[in-house]
CSV table of C-alpha atoms in Angstrom, one decimal:
chain,number,residue,atom,x,y,z
A,1,MET,CA,115.6,88.0,236.2
A,2,THR,CA,116.4,87.3,232.5
A,3,PRO,CA,114.0,88.2,229.7
A,4,ASN,CA,113.4,84.4,229.1
A,5,GLU,CA,112.6,83.8,232.8
A,6,ASP,CA,110.2,86.7,232.8
A,7,LYS,CA,108.5,85.4,229.6
A,8,ARG,CA,108.2,82.0,231.1
A,9,ILE,CA,106.5,83.3,234.3
A,10,ARG,CA,104.1,85.4,232.3
A,11,GLU,CA,103.2,82.5,230.0
A,12,THR,CA,102.5,80.3,233.0
A,13,LEU,CA,100.1,82.8,234.6
A,14,LYS,CA,98.4,83.9,231.3
A,15,GLN,CA,94.7,82.9,231.0
A,16,LYS,CA,94.5,80.2,228.4
A,17,THR,CA,91.8,79.7,225.9
A,18,TRP,CA,90.0,76.3,225.7
A,19,ASN,CA,91.8,75.6,222.4
A,20,GLU,CA,95.2,76.2,224.0
A,21,ILE,CA,94.3,73.9,226.9
A,22,LYS,CA,93.3,71.2,224.5
A,23,THR,CA,96.3,71.7,222.2
A,24,ASN,CA,99.0,72.0,224.9
A,25,ASP,CA,98.0,70.6,228.2
A,26,SER,CA,95.9,67.7,226.9
A,27,TRP,CA,98.6,66.4,224.5
A,28,ALA,CA,101.2,66.6,227.3
A,29,ILE,CA,99.3,63.7,228.9
A,30,PHE,CA,100.3,61.4,226.1
A,31,LYS,CA,104.0,62.4,226.5
A,32,VAL,CA,103.8,61.6,230.2
A,33,MET,CA,102.2,58.3,229.4
A,34,SER,CA,104.8,57.4,226.8
A,35,GLU,CA,107.6,58.0,229.4
A,36,PHE,CA,105.9,55.8,231.9
A,37,VAL,CA,105.3,53.0,229.4
A,38,ASP,CA,108.9,53.1,228.1
A,39,GLY,CA,110.2,53.1,231.6
A,40,TYR,CA,108.0,50.2,232.8
A,41,GLU,CA,108.9,48.1,229.7
A,42,LYS,CA,112.6,48.5,230.0
A,43,LEU,CA,113.1,48.4,233.8
A,44,SER,CA,110.7,45.6,234.6
A,45,ARG,CA,113.3,43.1,233.3
A,46,ILE,CA,116.4,44.3,235.0
A,47,GLY,CA,116.3,42.4,238.3
A,48,PRO,CA,117.1,43.6,241.8
A,49,CYS,CA,118.9,47.0,241.7
A,50,VAL,CA,120.0,49.7,244.1
A,51,SER,CA,119.4,53.3,243.2
A,52,VAL,CA,122.4,55.6,243.9
A,53,PHE,CA,121.9,59.3,244.3
A,54,GLY,CA,124.4,62.1,244.5
A,55,SER,CA,125.8,65.3,243.1
A,56,ALA,CA,126.5,65.8,239.4
A,57,ARG,CA,129.3,68.2,240.4
A,58,THR,CA,131.5,65.6,242.1
A,59,LYS,CA,134.7,65.1,240.0
A,60,PRO,CA,136.7,61.9,239.3
A,61,GLY,CA,139.4,61.5,241.9
A,62,GLU,CA,137.4,63.1,244.6
A,63,THR,CA,136.7,61.1,247.7
A,64,TYR,CA,133.0,60.6,247.3
A,65,TYR,CA,133.4,59.8,243.5
A,66,GLU,CA,135.8,57.0,244.3
A,67,LEU,CA,133.6,55.8,247.2
A,68,ALA,CA,130.5,55.7,245.0
A,69,GLU,CA,132.4,53.8,242.3
A,70,ASN,CA,133.5,51.3,244.9
A,71,ILE,CA,130.1,50.9,246.4
A,72,ALA,CA,128.6,50.2,243.0
A,73,PHE,CA,131.3,47.7,242.2
A,74,GLN,CA,130.8,45.9,245.4
A,75,LEU,CA,127.0,45.8,244.9
A,76,THR,CA,127.5,44.1,241.5
A,77,GLN,CA,129.8,41.6,243.1
A,78,ASN,CA,127.0,40.7,245.4
A,79,GLY,CA,124.4,40.3,242.7
A,80,TYR,CA,122.7,43.7,242.5
A,81,GLY,CA,122.4,46.1,239.6
A,82,VAL,CA,122.8,49.8,239.9
A,83,ILE,CA,120.4,52.6,238.9
A,84,THR,CA,121.6,56.2,238.7
A,85,GLY,CA,120.5,59.4,237.2
A,86,GLY,CA,122.7,58.7,234.2
A,87,GLY,CA,124.7,61.9,234.3
A,88,PRO,CA,128.1,63.0,235.5
A,89,GLY,CA,129.5,63.1,239.0
A,90,ILE,CA,128.3,60.6,241.5
A,91,MET,CA,125.9,59.2,238.8
A,92,GLU,CA,128.9,58.5,236.5
A,93,ALA,CA,130.8,56.9,239.4
A,94,GLY,CA,127.9,54.6,240.2
A,95,ASN,CA,127.6,53.5,236.6
A,96,LYS,CA,131.3,53.2,236.2
A,97,GLY,CA,131.6,50.9,239.3
A,98,ALA,CA,128.7,48.7,238.1
A,99,HIS,CA,130.2,48.5,234.6
A,100,ARG,CA,133.6,47.6,236.0
A,101,GLY,CA,131.9,44.9,238.1
A,102,GLY,CA,130.1,43.4,235.1
A,103,GLY,CA,126.7,44.1,236.7
A,104,VAL,CA,123.6,45.8,235.5
A,105,SER,CA,124.2,49.6,234.9
A,106,VAL,CA,121.1,51.7,234.4
A,107,GLY,CA,120.9,55.5,233.7
A,108,LEU,CA,117.7,57.5,234.1
A,109,ASN,CA,118.7,60.7,232.3
A,110,ILE,CA,116.7,63.9,232.2
A,111,GLU,CA,117.0,67.0,229.9
A,112,LEU,CA,118.4,69.9,231.9
A,113,PRO,CA,119.9,73.3,230.9
A,114,PHE,CA,123.1,72.5,232.7
A,115,GLU,CA,125.2,69.7,234.2
A,116,GLN,CA,123.2,66.8,232.9
A,117,LYS,CA,124.7,64.7,230.1
A,118,ASP,CA,124.9,60.9,229.5
A,119,ASN,CA,127.9,59.2,231.0
A,120,PRO,CA,129.6,56.4,229.0
A,121,PHE,CA,129.2,53.6,231.6
A,122,ILE,CA,125.5,52.8,231.1
A,123,ASP,CA,124.5,49.5,229.5
A,124,ARG,CA,123.2,49.6,226.0
A,125,GLY,CA,119.4,49.7,226.0
A,126,LYS,CA,119.3,50.7,229.7
A,127,ASN,CA,119.7,54.5,229.2
A,128,LEU,CA,116.3,56.1,229.5
A,129,GLU,CA,115.6,59.8,228.7
A,130,PHE,CA,113.0,61.8,230.6
A,131,ASP,CA,111.4,65.2,230.3
A,132,TYR,CA,109.5,65.0,233.5
A,133,PHE,CA,111.1,64.8,236.9
A,134,PHE,CA,108.1,63.1,238.5
A,135,VAL,CA,108.1,60.2,236.0
A,136,ARG,CA,111.9,59.8,236.5
A,137,LYS,CA,111.4,59.6,240.3
A,138,VAL,CA,108.8,56.9,240.0
A,139,MET,CA,111.4,54.8,238.0
A,140,PHE,CA,114.1,55.4,240.7
A,141,VAL,CA,111.8,54.1,243.4
A,142,LYS,CA,109.6,51.4,241.6
A,143,TYR,CA,112.5,49.3,240.4
A,144,ALA,CA,115.0,49.7,243.3
A,145,GLN,CA,115.3,47.4,246.3
A,146,GLY,CA,117.6,49.8,248.1
A,147,PHE,CA,118.7,53.4,248.1
A,148,VAL,CA,122.1,54.9,248.5
A,149,ALA,CA,122.4,58.7,249.0
A,150,MET,CA,125.8,60.1,248.5
A,151,PRO,CA,126.5,63.8,249.2
A,152,GLY,CA,124.7,66.1,246.8
A,153,GLY,CA,122.5,69.1,246.3
A,154,PHE,CA,118.8,69.8,246.0
A,155,GLY,CA,118.2,67.0,243.5
A,156,THR,CA,119.8,64.5,245.8
A,157,LEU,CA,117.6,65.7,248.8
A,158,ASP,CA,114.5,65.5,246.6
A,159,GLU,CA,115.2,61.9,245.6
A,160,LEU,CA,116.2,60.9,249.1
A,161,PHE,CA,113.1,62.4,250.8
A,162,GLU,CA,110.9,61.0,248.1
A,163,ALA,CA,112.0,57.5,249.1
A,164,ILE,CA,111.8,58.2,252.8
A,165,THR,CA,108.3,59.6,252.5
A,166,LEU,CA,107.0,56.7,250.4
A,167,ILE,CA,108.3,54.2,253.0
A,168,GLN,CA,107.1,56.3,256.0
A,169,THR,CA,103.6,56.4,254.5
A,170,LYS,CA,103.8,52.7,253.6
A,171,LYS,CA,103.3,53.4,249.9
A,172,ILE,CA,106.3,51.1,249.2
A,173,ALA,CA,108.0,48.4,251.1
A,174,LYS,CA,110.6,49.2,253.8
A,175,PHE,CA,113.7,48.9,251.6
A,176,PRO,CA,117.1,50.1,253.0
A,177,ILE,CA,117.9,53.7,252.7
A,178,ILE,CA,121.6,54.4,253.3
A,179,LEU,CA,123.2,57.9,253.6
A,180,VAL,CA,127.0,57.8,252.9
A,181,GLY,CA,129.2,60.3,254.6
A,182,THR,CA,128.7,61.1,258.3
A,183,SER,CA,130.5,64.4,258.0
A,184,PHE,CA,128.1,65.5,255.2
A,185,TRP,CA,124.8,64.1,256.6
A,186,ASN,CA,125.2,64.6,260.4
A,187,GLY,CA,124.2,68.3,260.3
A,188,LEU,CA,121.0,67.4,258.6
A,189,LEU,CA,120.4,64.5,261.0
A,190,ASP,CA,120.9,66.9,264.0
A,191,TRP,CA,118.3,69.3,262.5
A,192,ILE,CA,115.9,66.5,261.9
A,193,ILE,CA,116.2,65.3,265.5
A,194,GLU,CA,116.3,68.7,267.3
A,195,THR,CA,113.9,70.7,265.2
A,196,MET,CA,111.5,68.3,263.3
A,197,LEU,CA,111.3,65.7,266.1
A,198,LYS,CA,111.9,67.4,269.5
A,199,LYS,CA,110.9,71.0,268.9
A,200,GLN,CA,108.1,70.7,266.4
A,201,GLY,CA,107.0,67.1,266.7
A,202,ASN,CA,106.6,66.8,262.9
A,203,ILE,CA,108.0,63.2,262.9
A,204,SER,CA,108.1,60.3,265.3
A,205,ASP,CA,111.0,58.5,266.9
A,206,VAL,CA,110.4,55.5,264.7
A,207,ASP,CA,110.9,57.6,261.6
A,208,LEU,CA,114.6,57.9,262.4
A,209,GLU,CA,114.8,54.1,261.8
A,210,LEU,CA,113.9,54.6,258.1
A,211,PHE,CA,117.5,55.3,257.2
A,212,LYS,CA,121.1,54.7,258.3
A,213,ILE,CA,124.3,56.8,258.0
A,214,VAL,CA,127.5,55.1,257.2
A,215,ASP,CA,131.0,55.8,255.8
A,216,THR,CA,132.2,52.8,253.9
A,217,ALA,CA,131.3,50.6,251.0
A,218,ASP,CA,131.4,47.5,253.2
A,219,GLU,CA,128.8,49.0,255.5
A,220,VAL,CA,126.5,49.7,252.6
A,221,VAL,CA,126.7,46.2,251.1
A,222,ASP,CA,126.3,44.6,254.6
A,223,ILE,CA,123.1,46.5,255.2
A,224,ILE,CA,121.6,45.5,251.9
A,225,ASN,CA,122.7,41.9,252.1
A,226,ASN,CA,121.3,41.6,255.7
A,227,PHE,CA,118.0,43.0,254.4
A,228,TYR,CA,117.9,40.3,251.7
A,229,LYS,CA,118.8,37.6,254.1
A,230,LYS,CA,116.2,38.7,256.7
A,231,HIS,CA,113.5,38.6,254.1
A,232,LEU,CA,114.8,35.4,252.4
A,233,LEU,CA,115.3,37.1,249.1
A,234,SER,CA,117.9,36.5,246.5
A,235,PRO,CA,119.8,38.9,244.3
A,236,ASN,CA,120.9,38.3,240.7
A,237,PHE,CA,123.1,35.2,241.3
């Protein structure tokens, strides 16, 4: 543990005075409010979009980078905008594909000590900056009519299961959730089925219908288009 990490833990556990609570914790509420207000104002006008999640560590030229770019490009050709985390890797690929396709390209960036930085393919005025992960996740979900999860790490899983949980508990409508890359996701699916469902009974059979696993951009776009046709909705054309 570094000295800074130790200091941070001790500061968190330290008993605070009433004045410290008023000065620090109470004023943080206004920062949270400002992020919500800014996000609502900017994103409420963007039209139907699909949120694309994935690793910040995926490099240009790698299979999933190129696939994410192609997915985003095809989404824009079908009238959808693209929302990403605004950083490098899969996020950059998503914004790059949307930019190449002439569609809406949104980036929800967050200040992190590593990996995260703005990519250059986000539309002007559609790059939002967040300090709070929970505010950012609200924006990912509130203004998306579909979710595409590319291979990624803990952050990708966090965003993916946030969307699944909100749909499972009927807090949001049942929008499509699509996991791309069977070789990456099948191990997780096996664990969900064998352990969560069959062994522990922590989910129901019907919960497995909340998402689909595919391998191609065409499959992603078909699933989202079919969802729109089923519900007589129209994208941005």
